[in-house]
GROMACS .gro file of N, CA and C in nm:
model
  282
    1UNK      N    1   0.082  -0.119   0.000
    1UNK     CA    2   0.000   0.000   0.000
    1UNK      C    3   0.087   0.126   0.000
    2UNK      N    4   0.188   0.129   0.085
    2UNK     CA    5   0.276   0.246   0.094
    2UNK      C    6   0.349   0.268  -0.038
    3UNK      N    7   0.389   0.159  -0.103
    3UNK     CA    8   0.457   0.171  -0.232
    3UNK      C    9   0.366   0.237  -0.335
    4UNK      N   10   0.240   0.201  -0.336
    4UNK     CA   11   0.144   0.263  -0.427
    4UNK      C   12   0.127   0.411  -0.404
    5UNK      N   13   0.125   0.451  -0.278
    5UNK     CA   14   0.114   0.593  -0.243
    5UNK      C   15   0.239   0.668  -0.289
    6UNK      N   16   0.355   0.611  -0.263
    6UNK     CA   17   0.480   0.674  -0.305
    6UNK      C   18   0.486   0.682  -0.458
    7UNK      N   19   0.448   0.575  -0.525
    7UNK     CA   20   0.448   0.569  -0.671
    7UNK      C   21   0.359   0.679  -0.728
    8UNK      N   22   0.237   0.687  -0.680
    8UNK     CA   23   0.140   0.786  -0.729
    8UNK      C   24   0.183   0.927  -0.691
    9UNK      N   25   0.230   0.946  -0.570
    9UNK     CA   26   0.275   1.078  -0.526
    9UNK      C   27   0.395   1.126  -0.604
   10UNK      N   28   0.486   1.036  -0.637
   10UNK     CA   29   0.602   1.073  -0.718
   10UNK      C   30   0.563   1.116  -0.857
   11UNK      N   31   0.469   1.045  -0.916
   11UNK     CA   32   0.421   1.081  -1.050
   11UNK      C   33   0.350   1.216  -1.047
   12UNK      N   34   0.266   1.238  -0.947
   12UNK     CA   35   0.196   1.366  -0.935
   12UNK      C   36   0.295   1.481  -0.918
   13UNK      N   37   0.395   1.462  -0.830
   13UNK     CA   38   0.494   1.567  -0.803
   13UNK      C   39   0.574   1.600  -0.929
   14UNK      N   40   0.616   1.499  -1.002
   14UNK     CA   41   0.693   1.521  -1.124
   14UNK      C   42   0.611   1.597  -1.227
   15UNK      N   43   0.485   1.562  -1.243
   15UNK     CA   44   0.397   1.634  -1.334
   15UNK      C   45   0.377   1.778  -1.292
   16UNK      N   46   0.367   1.802  -1.163
   16UNK     CA   47   0.353   1.938  -1.110
   16UNK      C   48   0.478   2.020  -1.138
   17UNK      N   49   0.594   1.958  -1.124
   17UNK     CA   50   0.720   2.026  -1.154
   17UNK      C   51   0.728   2.064  -1.302
   18UNK      N   52   0.689   1.973  -1.390
   18UNK     CA   53   0.690   2.002  -1.533
   18UNK      C   54   0.599   2.120  -1.565
   19UNK      N   55   0.481   2.121  -1.508
   19UNK     CA   56   0.385   2.229  -1.533
   19UNK      C   57   0.445   2.364  -1.495
   20UNK      N   58   0.518   2.369  -1.386
   20UNK     CA   59   0.578   2.494  -1.342
   20UNK      C   60   0.700   2.535  -1.421
   21UNK      N   61   0.761   2.443  -1.492
   21UNK     CA   62   0.887   2.472  -1.564
   21UNK      C   63   0.874   2.476  -1.715
   22UNK      N   64   0.759   2.440  -1.770
   22UNK     CA   65   0.747   2.430  -1.915
   22UNK      C   66   0.771   2.564  -1.984
   23UNK      N   67   0.725   2.673  -1.926
   23UNK     CA   68   0.746   2.805  -1.988
   23UNK      C   69   0.895   2.838  -1.995
   24UNK      N   70   0.970   2.808  -1.888
   24UNK     CA   71   1.115   2.832  -1.889
   24UNK      C   72   1.186   2.743  -1.990
   25UNK      N   73   1.142   2.619  -2.002
   25UNK     CA   74   1.203   2.527  -2.097
   25UNK      C   75   1.181   2.574  -2.240
   26UNK      N   76   1.063   2.624  -2.271
   26UNK     CA   77   1.034   2.676  -2.405
   26UNK      C   78   1.117   2.803  -2.430
   27UNK      N   79   1.129   2.887  -2.329
   27UNK     CA   80   1.209   3.008  -2.342
   27UNK      C   81   1.356   2.973  -2.368
   28UNK      N   82   1.408   2.874  -2.300
   28UNK     CA   83   1.546   2.829  -2.322
   28UNK      C   84   1.563   2.772  -2.463
   29UNK      N   85   1.463   2.696  -2.509
   29UNK     CA   86   1.469   2.641  -2.645
   29UNK      C   87   1.471   2.753  -2.748
   30UNK      N   88   1.391   2.858  -2.726
   30UNK     CA   89   1.391   2.972  -2.818
   30UNK      C   90   1.525   3.044  -2.818
   31UNK      N   91   1.586   3.060  -2.702
   31UNK     CA   92   1.717   3.124  -2.693
   31UNK      C   93   1.821   3.042  -2.769
   32UNK      N   94   1.815   2.911  -2.756
   32UNK     CA   95   1.909   2.826  -2.827
   32UNK      C   96   1.883   2.830  -2.978
   33UNK      N   97   1.758   2.835  -3.018
   33UNK     CA   98   1.723   2.845  -3.160
   33UNK      C   99   1.774   2.976  -3.217
   34UNK      N  100   1.759   3.086  -3.143
   34UNK     CA  101   1.808   3.216  -3.190
   34UNK      C  102   1.959   3.218  -3.202
   35UNK      N  103   2.029   3.151  -3.110
   35UNK     CA  104   2.176   3.154  -3.115
   35UNK      C  105   2.233   3.057  -3.217
   36UNK      N  106   2.173   2.941  -3.234
   36UNK     CA  107   2.230   2.841  -3.326
   36UNK      C  108   2.174   2.849  -3.467
   37UNK      N  109   2.054   2.905  -3.485
   37UNK     CA  110   1.995   2.915  -3.619
   37UNK      C  111   1.911   3.043  -3.631
   38UNK      N  112   1.976   3.159  -3.618
   38UNK     CA  113   1.899   3.284  -3.621
   38UNK      C  114   1.830   3.308  -3.755
   39UNK      N  115   1.882   3.250  -3.861
   39UNK     CA  116   1.822   3.267  -3.993
   39UNK      C  117   1.692   3.190  -4.010
   40UNK      N  118   1.660   3.103  -3.916
   40UNK     CA  119   1.537   3.025  -3.927
   40UNK      C  120   1.414   3.113  -3.919
   41UNK      N  121   1.419   3.218  -3.837
   41UNK     CA  122   1.305   3.307  -3.822
   41UNK      C  123   1.185   3.238  -3.757
   42UNK      N  124   1.211   3.135  -3.676
   42UNK     CA  125   1.104   3.058  -3.613
   42UNK      C  126   1.113   3.069  -3.461
   43UNK      N  127   0.999   3.051  -3.397
   43UNK     CA  128   0.996   3.046  -3.252
   43UNK      C  129   0.903   2.933  -3.207
   44UNK      N  130   0.923   2.891  -3.086
   44UNK     CA  131   0.848   2.781  -3.028
   44UNK      C  132   0.760   2.835  -2.916
   45UNK      N  133   0.639   2.783  -2.905
   45UNK     CA  134   0.552   2.815  -2.793
   45UNK      C  135   0.478   2.687  -2.755
   46UNK      N  136   0.399   2.694  -2.651
   46UNK     CA  137   0.318   2.578  -2.614
   46UNK      C  138   0.177   2.624  -2.584
   47UNK      N  139   0.085   2.530  -2.593
   47UNK     CA  140  -0.055   2.560  -2.565
   47UNK      C  141  -0.124   2.435  -2.515
   48UNK      N  142  -0.237   2.453  -2.454
   48UNK     CA  143  -0.326   2.344  -2.414
   48UNK      C  144  -0.257   2.241  -2.323
   49UNK      N  145  -0.184   2.290  -2.221
   49UNK     CA  146  -0.119   2.199  -2.127
   49UNK      C  147  -0.224   2.135  -2.037
   50UNK      N  148  -0.225   2.003  -2.032
   50UNK     CA  149  -0.320   1.929  -1.949
   50UNK      C  150  -0.242   1.828  -1.865
   51UNK      N  151  -0.231   1.856  -1.736
   51UNK     CA  152  -0.156   1.768  -1.647
   51UNK      C  153  -0.244   1.654  -1.601
   52UNK      N  154  -0.193   1.534  -1.616
   52UNK     CA  155  -0.261   1.416  -1.565
   52UNK      C  156  -0.180   1.356  -1.452
   53UNK      N  157  -0.222   1.244  -1.401
   53UNK     CA  158  -0.154   1.182  -1.288
   53UNK      C  159  -0.022   1.117  -1.329
   54UNK      N  160  -0.024   1.036  -1.434
   54UNK     CA  161   0.097   0.968  -1.479
   54UNK      C  162   0.153   1.021  -1.610
   55UNK      N  163   0.081   1.110  -1.676
   55UNK     CA  164   0.131   1.172  -1.799
   55UNK      C  165   0.061   1.306  -1.817
   56UNK      N  166   0.122   1.391  -1.898
   56UNK     CA  167   0.065   1.520  -1.930
   56UNK      C  168   0.061   1.534  -2.082
   57UNK      N  169  -0.029   1.617  -2.129
   57UNK     CA  170  -0.047   1.640  -2.272
   57UNK      C  171  -0.029   1.789  -2.299
   58UNK      N  172   0.041   1.822  -2.405
   58UNK     CA  173   0.054   1.960  -2.447
   58UNK      C  174   0.080   1.965  -2.596
   59UNK      N  175   0.065   2.082  -2.652
   59UNK     CA  176   0.095   2.104  -2.792
   59UNK      C  177   0.209   2.204  -2.801
   60UNK      N  178   0.316   2.165  -2.870
   60UNK     CA  179   0.425   2.257  -2.900
   60UNK      C  180   0.396   2.317  -3.036
   61UNK      N  181   0.411   2.448  -3.048
   61UNK     CA  182   0.377   2.519  -3.171
   61UNK      C  183   0.503   2.586  -3.225
   62UNK      N  184   0.537   2.555  -3.350
   62UNK     CA  185   0.647   2.621  -3.420
   62UNK      C  186   0.584   2.719  -3.517
   63UNK      N  187   0.622   2.847  -3.505
   63UNK     CA  188   0.562   2.949  -3.591
   63UNK      C  189   0.667   3.053  -3.627
   64UNK      N  190   0.641   3.129  -3.735
   64UNK     CA  191   0.737   3.233  -3.774
   64UNK      C  192   0.739   3.347  -3.672
   65UNK      N  193   0.855   3.408  -3.657
   65UNK     CA  194   0.865   3.527  -3.573
   65UNK      C  195   0.804   3.643  -3.652
   66UNK      N  196   0.714   3.715  -3.589
   66UNK     CA  197   0.644   3.825  -3.656
   66UNK      C  198   0.744   3.927  -3.711
   67UNK      N  199   0.727   3.961  -3.838
   67UNK     CA  200   0.810   4.062  -3.902
   67UNK      C  201   0.947   4.014  -3.948
   68UNK      N  202   0.974   3.887  -3.935
   68UNK     CA  203   1.104   3.833  -3.975
   68UNK      C  204   1.083   3.730  -4.085
   69UNK      N  205   1.157   3.747  -4.195
   69UNK     CA  206   1.144   3.655  -4.309
   69UNK      C  207   1.205   3.519  -4.274
   70UNK      N  208   1.145   3.415  -4.329
   70UNK     CA  209   1.202   3.281  -4.314
   70UNK      C  210   1.160   3.198  -4.434
   71UNK      N  211   1.231   3.091  -4.459
   71UNK     CA  212   1.201   3.004  -4.572
   71UNK      C  213   1.121   2.881  -4.536
   72UNK      N  214   1.073   2.874  -4.414
   72UNK     CA  215   1.006   2.754  -4.366
   72UNK      C  216   0.855   2.766  -4.366
   73UNK      N  217   0.804   2.873  -4.306
   73UNK     CA  218   0.660   2.889  -4.291
   73UNK      C  219   0.619   3.029  -4.334
   74UNK      N  220   0.504   3.039  -4.397
   74UNK     CA  221   0.449   3.169  -4.433
   74UNK      C  222   0.384   3.232  -4.310
   75UNK      N  223   0.365   3.363  -4.317
   75UNK     CA  224   0.298   3.432  -4.206
   75UNK      C  225   0.162   3.368  -4.182
   76UNK      N  226   0.131   3.343  -4.057
   76UNK     CA  227   0.003   3.282  -4.021
   76UNK      C  228   0.006   3.130  -4.019
   77UNK      N  229   0.109   3.068  -4.074
   77UNK     CA  230   0.120   2.922  -4.070
   77UNK      C  231   0.191   2.880  -3.942
   78UNK      N  232   0.167   2.757  -3.900
   78UNK     CA  233   0.237   2.702  -3.785
   78UNK      C  234   0.238   2.549  -3.797
   79UNK      N  235   0.328   2.490  -3.724
   79UNK     CA  236   0.335   2.344  -3.713
   79UNK      C  237   0.305   2.312  -3.567
   80UNK      N  238   0.207   2.226  -3.544
   80UNK     CA  239   0.167   2.189  -3.408
   80UNK      C  240   0.211   2.045  -3.382
   81UNK      N  241   0.290   2.028  -3.278
   81UNK     CA  242   0.338   1.896  -3.237
   81UNK      C  243   0.259   1.855  -3.113
   82UNK      N  244   0.184   1.749  -3.123
   82UNK     CA  245   0.101   1.699  -3.014
   82UNK      C  246   0.187   1.605  -2.930
   83UNK      N  247   0.214   1.644  -2.805
   83UNK     CA  248   0.308   1.570  -2.721
   83UNK      C  249   0.242   1.512  -2.597
   84UNK      N  250   0.284   1.393  -2.559
   84UNK     CA  251   0.246   1.331  -2.433
   84UNK      C  252   0.375   1.305  -2.356
   85UNK      N  253   0.382   1.357  -2.235
   85UNK     CA  254   0.500   1.341  -2.150
   85UNK      C  255   0.463   1.246  -2.037
   86UNK      N  256   0.530   1.132  -2.032
   86UNK     CA  257   0.509   1.037  -1.922
   86UNK      C  258   0.595   1.082  -1.804
   87UNK      N  259   0.537   1.090  -1.686
   87UNK     CA  260   0.615   1.133  -1.570
   87UNK      C  261   0.591   1.045  -1.448
   88UNK      N  262   0.556   0.922  -1.471
   88UNK     CA  263   0.547   0.828  -1.361
   88UNK      C  264   0.686   0.781  -1.324
   89UNK      N  265   0.703   0.720  -1.207
   89UNK     CA  266   0.835   0.668  -1.168
   89UNK      C  267   0.887   0.563  -1.267
   90UNK      N  268   0.797   0.493  -1.328
   90UNK     CA  269   0.833   0.394  -1.430
   90UNK      C  270   0.727   0.400  -1.538
   91UNK      N  271   0.769   0.398  -1.661
   91UNK     CA  272   0.675   0.409  -1.770
   91UNK      C  273   0.598   0.278  -1.787
   92UNK      N  274   0.467   0.288  -1.796
   92UNK     CA  275   0.383   0.171  -1.824
   92UNK      C  276   0.394   0.136  -1.970
   93UNK      N  277   0.400   0.008  -2.005
   93UNK     CA  278   0.402  -0.029  -2.147
   93UNK      C  279   0.274   0.016  -2.217
   94UNK      N  280   0.291   0.066  -2.338
   94UNK     CA  281   0.176   0.112  -2.416
   94UNK      C  282   0.147   0.018  -2.528
   0.00000   0.00000   0.00000
């Protein structure tokens, strides 16, 4: 019983930590994108974060930087990556 509580509590805590840090992680990714590929003219954002007990769901969005030309996406276009992050102590087989 105690193991189940620790297991579930660990998964909940890890998901809570991710929720609090996702904005900083995206900001760091954008800084790295600007420094390593400034000509890309792209930026990353996230939307629709949904924290669950053993996994969380979010959408990462790649879009052009407003007012900056790029060869990847036209103004108003974006690429949406639908992501599931497992944060249990051990990943369950899917």
